[in-house]
Tab-separated table of C-alpha atoms and ligand atoms in Angstrom:
chain	number	residue	atom	x	y	z
A	464	MET	CA	25.312	-45.489	-32.594
A	465	ASN	CA	26.681	-42.275	-31.077
A	466	VAL	CA	24.825	-43.048	-27.867
A	467	ALA	CA	26.437	-46.501	-27.760
A	468	ILE	CA	29.887	-44.993	-28.356
A	469	ARG	CA	29.331	-42.485	-25.559
A	470	ALA	CA	28.175	-45.198	-23.159
A	471	ALA	CA	31.013	-47.579	-24.037
A	472	VAL	CA	33.649	-44.892	-23.564
A	473	ARG	CA	32.280	-43.617	-20.269
A	474	LYS	CA	31.580	-47.064	-18.789
A	475	ALA	CA	35.100	-48.171	-19.690
A	476	LEU	CA	36.640	-45.008	-18.227
A	477	TYR	CA	34.606	-45.530	-15.078
A	478	HIS	CA	36.406	-48.856	-14.711
A	479	GLU	CA	39.718	-47.118	-15.435
A	480	LEU	CA	40.244	-48.785	-18.778
A	481	GLU	CA	42.058	-47.073	-21.615
A	482	VAL	CA	39.766	-46.431	-24.590
A	483	TYR	CA	40.519	-45.975	-28.276
A	484	GLY	CA	38.155	-45.182	-31.110
A	485	VAL	CA	38.622	-46.834	-34.483
A	486	PHE	CA	37.600	-44.389	-37.207
A	487	GLN	CA	36.159	-45.511	-40.580
A	488	GLY	CA	35.266	-49.034	-39.465
A	489	PHE	CA	37.394	-51.994	-40.509
A	490	ALA	CA	39.074	-49.910	-43.241
A	491	GLY	CA	40.334	-47.537	-40.548
A	492	LEU	CA	41.402	-50.451	-38.396
A	493	ILE	CA	43.662	-51.674	-41.206
A	494	GLU	CA	45.065	-48.180	-41.812
A	495	GLY	CA	45.577	-47.478	-38.117
A	496	ASP	CA	43.029	-44.670	-37.987
A	497	ILE	CA	42.810	-45.152	-34.236
A	498	SER	CA	42.829	-42.443	-31.544
A	499	PRO	CA	42.441	-42.339	-27.787
A	500	LEU	CA	38.979	-41.287	-26.595
A	501	ASP	CA	38.228	-39.534	-23.341
A	502	THR	CA	35.015	-38.376	-21.741
A	503	HIS	CA	35.070	-35.084	-23.653
A	504	SER	CA	35.438	-36.905	-27.002
A	505	VAL	CA	31.908	-38.184	-26.544
A	506	ALA	CA	30.345	-35.065	-25.030
A	507	ASP	CA	27.288	-33.575	-26.695
A	508	ILE	CA	26.562	-36.490	-29.030
A	509	ILE	CA	23.714	-38.185	-27.140
A	510	HIS	CA	21.127	-36.471	-29.332
A	511	ARG	CA	22.916	-36.941	-32.647
A	512	GLY	CA	22.288	-39.692	-35.185
A	513	GLY	CA	25.014	-41.526	-37.083
A	514	THR	CA	28.477	-42.110	-35.679
A	515	ILE	CA	31.269	-39.685	-34.804
A	516	LEU	CA	33.670	-42.525	-35.616
A	517	ARG	CA	32.305	-42.613	-39.155
A	518	THR	CA	32.104	-45.878	-41.036
A	519	ALA	CA	33.247	-47.523	-44.251
A	520	ARG	CA	32.853	-50.821	-46.038
A	521	SER	CA	36.146	-52.734	-46.304
A	522	GLU	CA	36.822	-55.408	-48.893
A	523	GLU	CA	40.400	-55.678	-47.612
A	524	PHE	CA	39.302	-56.800	-44.160
A	525	LYS	CA	37.672	-59.810	-45.819
A	526	THR	CA	41.146	-61.044	-46.832
A	527	PRO	CA	43.629	-62.744	-44.446
A	528	ALA	CA	46.286	-60.161	-45.401
A	529	GLY	CA	43.946	-57.287	-44.527
A	530	ARG	CA	43.041	-58.820	-41.199
A	531	GLU	CA	46.702	-59.408	-40.410
A	532	LYS	CA	47.360	-55.665	-40.893
A	533	ALA	CA	44.455	-54.889	-38.564
A	534	LEU	CA	45.799	-57.220	-35.885
A	535	GLN	CA	49.197	-55.524	-36.118
A	536	GLN	CA	47.565	-52.135	-35.573
A	537	LEU	CA	45.884	-53.433	-32.425
A	538	ALA	CA	49.046	-55.140	-31.135
A	539	ARG	CA	51.110	-51.985	-31.681
A	540	ARG	CA	48.810	-50.096	-29.310
A	541	GLY	CA	48.353	-52.931	-26.844
A	542	ILE	CA	44.620	-53.056	-27.525
A	543	GLU	CA	43.160	-56.170	-25.913
A	544	GLY	CA	39.461	-55.970	-26.605
A	545	MET	CA	37.097	-54.669	-29.287
A	546	LEU	CA	33.494	-53.568	-29.318
A	547	VAL	CA	31.995	-53.704	-32.787
A	548	ILE	CA	28.775	-51.759	-33.340
A	549	GLY	CA	26.785	-52.529	-36.471
A	550	GLY	CA	24.713	-54.966	-38.480
A	551	ASP	CA	25.397	-58.148	-40.420
A	552	GLY	CA	28.611	-56.966	-42.136
A	553	SER	CA	30.057	-55.616	-38.894
A	554	PHE	CA	29.199	-58.835	-37.091
A	555	HIS	CA	31.009	-60.885	-39.737
A	556	GLY	CA	34.071	-58.711	-39.121
A	557	ALA	CA	33.638	-59.061	-35.361
A	558	ARG	CA	33.571	-62.838	-35.709
A	559	GLU	CA	36.862	-62.737	-37.637
A	560	LEU	CA	38.457	-60.621	-34.916
A	561	ALA	CA	37.260	-63.048	-32.242
A	562	ARG	CA	38.574	-65.994	-34.260
A	563	SER	CA	41.954	-64.216	-34.459
A	564	GLY	CA	42.151	-64.097	-30.680
A	565	ILE	CA	41.062	-60.498	-30.025
A	566	LYS	CA	38.401	-60.370	-27.344
A	567	THR	CA	35.421	-59.081	-29.288
A	568	ILE	CA	31.826	-58.255	-28.421
A	569	GLY	CA	29.210	-57.236	-30.989
A	570	ILE	CA	26.559	-54.582	-30.364
A	571	PRO	CA	23.691	-54.916	-32.868
A	572	ALA	CA	22.890	-51.677	-34.673
A	573	THR	CA	20.850	-51.590	-37.847
A	574	ILE	CA	17.642	-49.786	-38.723
A	575	ASP	CA	16.480	-52.966	-40.462
A	576	ASN	CA	16.234	-54.891	-37.152
A	577	ASP	CA	17.167	-58.014	-39.076
A	578	LEU	CA	19.911	-59.493	-36.906
A	579	TYR	CA	19.045	-62.942	-35.595
A	580	GLY	CA	18.908	-63.368	-31.835
A	581	SER	CA	17.926	-59.859	-30.804
A	582	ASP	CA	14.363	-58.581	-30.658
A	583	TYR	CA	15.634	-55.046	-31.242
A	584	THR	CA	18.684	-53.440	-32.786
A	585	ILE	CA	19.933	-49.904	-32.275
A	586	GLY	CA	18.354	-47.478	-34.749
A	587	PHE	CA	15.217	-49.449	-35.516
A	588	ASP	CA	12.931	-47.501	-33.201
A	589	THR	CA	14.208	-44.177	-34.500
A	590	ALA	CA	13.719	-45.271	-38.117
A	591	VAL	CA	10.174	-46.482	-37.416
A	592	ASN	CA	9.313	-43.221	-35.683
A	593	THR	CA	10.698	-41.242	-38.617
A	594	ALA	CA	8.522	-43.291	-40.968
A	595	ILE	CA	5.448	-42.773	-38.777
A	596	GLU	CA	6.019	-39.040	-38.607
A	597	ALA	CA	6.125	-38.988	-42.409
A	598	ILE	CA	2.998	-41.138	-42.701
A	599	ASN	CA	1.138	-38.852	-40.275
A	600	LYS	CA	1.964	-35.865	-42.460
A	601	ILE	CA	1.091	-37.672	-45.669
A	602	ARG	CA	-2.217	-38.725	-44.113
A	603	ASP	CA	-3.262	-35.040	-43.848
A	604	THR	CA	-2.904	-34.512	-47.591
A	605	ALA	CA	-4.280	-37.954	-48.415
A	606	ALA	CA	-7.429	-37.277	-46.386
A	607	SER	CA	-7.924	-33.740	-47.688
A	608	HIS	CA	-7.542	-34.743	-51.338
A	609	GLU	CA	-9.044	-38.248	-51.049
A	610	ARG	CA	-5.926	-39.830	-52.453
A	611	THR	CA	-4.143	-43.112	-52.135
A	612	TYR	CA	-0.521	-42.921	-51.049
A	613	VAL	CA	2.129	-45.571	-51.448
A	614	VAL	CA	4.905	-45.014	-48.920
A	615	GLU	CA	8.137	-46.888	-49.630
A	616	VAL	CA	10.286	-47.483	-46.560
A	617	MET	CA	13.739	-49.041	-46.181
A	618	GLY	CA	14.466	-52.714	-45.741
A	619	ARG	CA	16.295	-54.375	-48.598
A	620	HIS	CA	15.715	-57.849	-47.195
A	621	SER	CA	13.568	-57.091	-44.205
A	622	GLY	CA	9.980	-55.987	-43.696
A	623	GLN	CA	10.446	-54.968	-40.057
A	624	ILE	CA	10.319	-51.200	-40.604
A	625	ALA	CA	7.362	-51.570	-42.985
A	626	LEU	CA	5.470	-53.803	-40.561
A	627	TRP	CA	5.952	-51.557	-37.546
A	628	ALA	CA	5.439	-48.301	-39.430
A	629	GLY	CA	2.453	-49.793	-41.268
A	630	LEU	CA	0.757	-51.023	-38.107
A	631	ALA	CA	1.540	-47.928	-36.060
A	632	GLY	CA	0.705	-45.645	-38.994
A	633	GLY	CA	-2.626	-47.330	-39.701
A	634	ALA	CA	-1.786	-48.445	-43.244
A	635	GLU	CA	-4.460	-50.212	-45.307
A	636	SER	CA	-1.919	-52.736	-46.641
A	637	ILE	CA	1.683	-53.581	-45.814
A	638	LEU	CA	3.891	-55.170	-48.461
A	639	ILE	CA	7.038	-56.889	-47.212
A	640	PRO	CA	9.604	-59.276	-48.705
A	641	GLU	CA	8.899	-62.076	-46.194
A	642	ILE	CA	5.211	-62.521	-47.073
A	643	LYS	CA	3.740	-63.047	-50.530
A	644	PHE	CA	1.278	-60.317	-51.362
A	645	ASP	CA	-1.631	-60.111	-53.736
A	646	LEU	CA	-1.962	-56.751	-55.491
A	647	GLU	CA	-5.492	-57.568	-56.613
A	648	ARG	CA	-6.502	-57.825	-52.969
A	649	VAL	CA	-4.667	-54.601	-52.139
A	650	CYS	CA	-6.660	-52.813	-54.857
A	651	GLU	CA	-9.972	-54.400	-53.824
A	652	ARG	CA	-9.374	-53.252	-50.283
A	653	ILE	CA	-8.676	-49.681	-51.412
A	654	VAL	CA	-11.813	-49.557	-53.590
A	655	SER	CA	-14.102	-51.086	-50.979
A	656	GLY	CA	-12.659	-48.705	-48.381
A	657	PHE	CA	-13.534	-45.710	-50.540
A	658	LYS	CA	-17.016	-47.152	-51.155
A	659	ARG	CA	-17.538	-47.487	-47.410
A	660	GLY	CA	-16.639	-43.816	-46.972
A	661	LYS	CA	-12.906	-43.916	-46.299
A	662	SER	CA	-11.370	-40.657	-47.409
A	663	HIS	CA	-7.972	-42.078	-48.277
A	664	SER	CA	-5.704	-45.121	-48.278
A	665	ILE	CA	-2.096	-45.596	-47.270
A	666	ILE	CA	-0.058	-48.539	-48.475
A	667	VAL	CA	3.346	-49.126	-46.894
A	668	VAL	CA	5.851	-51.074	-48.981
A	669	ALA	CA	9.327	-52.235	-47.963
A	670	GLU	CA	11.884	-51.507	-50.667
A	671	GLY	CA	12.809	-55.201	-50.649
A	672	ALA	CA	9.243	-56.224	-51.541
A	673	ALA	CA	8.715	-53.976	-54.574
A	674	ARG	CA	9.417	-50.495	-55.885
A	675	GLY	CA	6.896	-48.008	-54.554
A	676	GLU	CA	6.573	-46.547	-58.072
A	677	ASP	CA	5.588	-49.921	-59.533
A	678	ILE	CA	2.983	-50.499	-56.850
A	679	GLY	CA	1.664	-46.958	-57.353
A	680	SER	CA	1.228	-47.319	-61.102
A	681	TYR	CA	-0.433	-50.714	-60.702
A	682	ILE	CA	-2.976	-49.283	-58.234
A	683	ARG	CA	-3.532	-46.228	-60.436
A	684	LYS	CA	-4.253	-48.375	-63.510
A	685	LYS	CA	-6.342	-50.940	-61.707
A	686	THR	CA	-8.513	-48.608	-59.609
A	687	GLY	CA	-8.425	-45.340	-61.528
A	688	LEU	CA	-7.886	-43.576	-58.194
A	689	GLU	CA	-5.484	-40.719	-57.740
A	690	THR	CA	-2.406	-42.439	-56.328
A	691	ARG	CA	0.842	-40.810	-55.258
A	692	VAL	CA	4.136	-42.397	-54.286
A	693	MET	CA	6.501	-41.280	-51.585
A	694	VAL	CA	9.950	-42.856	-51.129
A	695	LEU	CA	11.232	-42.046	-47.654
A	696	GLY	CA	14.816	-43.195	-48.314
A	697	HIS	CA	17.785	-42.187	-46.219
A	698	ILE	CA	15.941	-39.850	-43.861
A	699	GLN	CA	15.204	-43.115	-42.030
A	700	ARG	CA	18.898	-43.583	-41.310
A	701	GLY	CA	19.475	-40.302	-39.534
A	702	GLY	CA	18.021	-37.881	-37.053
A	703	SER	CA	17.978	-37.556	-33.319
A	704	PRO	CA	17.543	-40.990	-31.701
A	705	THR	CA	14.345	-41.765	-29.793
A	706	ALA	CA	14.426	-42.209	-26.015
A	707	PHE	CA	14.010	-45.968	-26.502
A	708	ASP	CA	17.048	-46.139	-28.775
A	709	ARG	CA	19.107	-43.999	-26.404
A	710	VAL	CA	18.311	-46.185	-23.403
A	711	LEU	CA	18.834	-49.389	-25.387
A	712	SER	CA	22.194	-48.192	-26.792
A	713	SER	CA	23.417	-47.100	-23.367
A	714	GLN	CA	22.476	-50.397	-21.750
A	715	MET	CA	23.866	-52.537	-24.571
A	716	ALA	CA	27.203	-50.719	-24.654
A	717	ALA	CA	27.636	-50.741	-20.870
A	718	TYR	CA	26.861	-54.450	-20.790
A	719	ALA	CA	29.341	-55.072	-23.618
A	720	VAL	CA	32.076	-53.316	-21.627
A	721	ASP	CA	31.311	-55.565	-18.636
A	722	LEU	CA	31.549	-58.633	-20.864
A	723	LEU	CA	35.001	-57.561	-22.044
A	724	ARG	CA	36.054	-56.908	-18.466
A	725	GLU	CA	34.996	-60.464	-17.617
A	726	GLY	CA	37.223	-61.706	-20.445
A	727	LYS	CA	34.319	-62.809	-22.636
A	728	THR	CA	34.665	-62.916	-26.414
A	729	GLY	CA	32.839	-64.005	-29.567
A	730	LEU	CA	29.487	-62.813	-28.238
A	731	GLY	CA	26.806	-60.390	-29.312
A	732	VAL	CA	24.635	-58.435	-26.887
A	733	VAL	CA	20.993	-59.229	-27.616
A	734	VAL	CA	17.537	-58.268	-26.371
A	735	GLN	CA	15.359	-61.238	-25.462
A	736	GLU	CA	12.134	-61.247	-23.468
A	737	GLY	CA	12.617	-57.634	-22.521
A	738	GLY	CA	16.121	-57.960	-21.092
A	739	LEU	CA	19.720	-58.056	-22.247
A	740	THR	CA	21.615	-61.297	-22.651
A	741	THR	CA	24.274	-62.691	-24.980
A	742	MET	CA	24.391	-65.020	-27.945
A	743	GLY	CA	27.452	-66.369	-29.740
A	744	LEU	CA	28.442	-64.437	-32.866
A	745	GLU	CA	28.544	-67.765	-34.731
A	746	GLU	CA	24.934	-68.488	-33.765
A	747	ILE	CA	23.762	-64.977	-34.573
A	748	LEU	CA	25.317	-65.135	-38.020
A	749	ALA	CA	24.044	-68.650	-38.731
A	750	GLY	CA	20.471	-67.785	-37.798
A	751	GLU	CA	17.777	-66.042	-39.771
A	752	LYS	CA	15.391	-63.663	-38.098
A	753	THR	CA	11.787	-64.517	-38.751
A	754	LEU	CA	9.051	-61.977	-38.987
A	755	ASP	CA	6.354	-61.745	-36.343
A	756	VAL	CA	3.492	-63.176	-38.417
A	757	ASP	CA	0.947	-62.501	-35.649
A	758	LEU	CA	1.828	-58.814	-35.798
A	759	TYR	CA	1.391	-58.845	-39.574
A	760	GLN	CA	-2.003	-60.513	-39.248
A	761	LEU	CA	-3.049	-58.049	-36.573
A	762	ALA	CA	-2.131	-55.141	-38.849
A	763	ASP	CA	-4.199	-56.766	-41.596
A	764	ILE	CA	-7.263	-57.197	-39.341
A	765	LEU	CA	-7.066	-53.653	-37.953
A	766	ALA	CA	-6.807	-52.147	-41.433
A	767	MET	CA	-10.373	-53.078	-42.315
B	1338	F6P	O1	21.027	-52.102	-44.112
B	1338	F6P	C1	20.306	-50.970	-43.791
B	1338	F6P	C2	19.796	-50.252	-44.993
B	1338	F6P	O2	19.238	-49.102	-44.501
B	1338	F6P	C3	18.778	-50.971	-45.884
B	1338	F6P	O3	17.474	-50.958	-45.410
B	1338	F6P	C4	18.926	-50.177	-47.158
B	1338	F6P	O4	18.480	-50.873	-48.257
B	1338	F6P	C5	20.388	-49.953	-47.205
B	1338	F6P	O5	20.822	-49.929	-45.876
B	1338	F6P	C6	20.797	-48.738	-47.929
B	1338	F6P	O6	22.177	-48.767	-48.016
B	1338	F6P	P1	22.995	-47.691	-48.854
B	1338	F6P	O7	22.890	-46.429	-48.098
B	1338	F6P	O8	24.370	-48.220	-48.862
B	1338	F6P	O9	22.334	-47.632	-50.164
């Protein structure tokens, strides 16, 4: 998100617009935690994860009274347009701003990559690469000790990180909330793999599908094999962004600034067929992202 903030600020300044940063998300918008940003405000953040603007959940913004306060803060400063960077919750807030007459563009950023309409969201690639790096390291121990490892990755409602990390990390099985899984089959696959000479097994599970601990104890009991569990947790939400995420964030934010300059509102910037385009915030929020089943099946075939 820092890369998107940097790009938005600098692209806007390039067009001689005045730029403000809203700190602490919608909560800060209500409180007026808003400061001018210049090119130096966003210097030296291109390699840093997270957001220099910080973020906060806001129950108050969900109420008409809260939103009215936010609108007053914007009016007081003569702010005419808003860029909202975030996932589902942020996009709901962005839609409310657009409905209230503030020109608003959403920039999708969530490690879960679960926002409808966009093939990729900011942070996903970095999170997947963090998970793969962990799996690579775990694989060394797993192979040396002939163990089975269950690696739990993030994704409360989405198996995207698990699917990508599982395929790219060479997992034997991938358990995700979108697809029903059969633990008997998972165990059979582990046992037959060992019989065929495999030195280890790695199972990737999305937190929304099951607890890694529960899967680990099931496999342990069923197979009698030494099975360890690793919960990756919040390390997936931080760290230096990958080159892909940096380029994507820069392009998305610059495009969003252009959309505001053209007077557009109520839109989200999305990636489709390899390029950037827009989709209405209403449509994005009404839709449900479906998982790439072909990719899941490919991962299953390659894990033989
Ligand atoms: O929405 C992104 C996400 O990373 C989910 O995958 C995860 O379950 C959740 O956020 C964790 O949120 P929190 O840090 O609030 O527990």
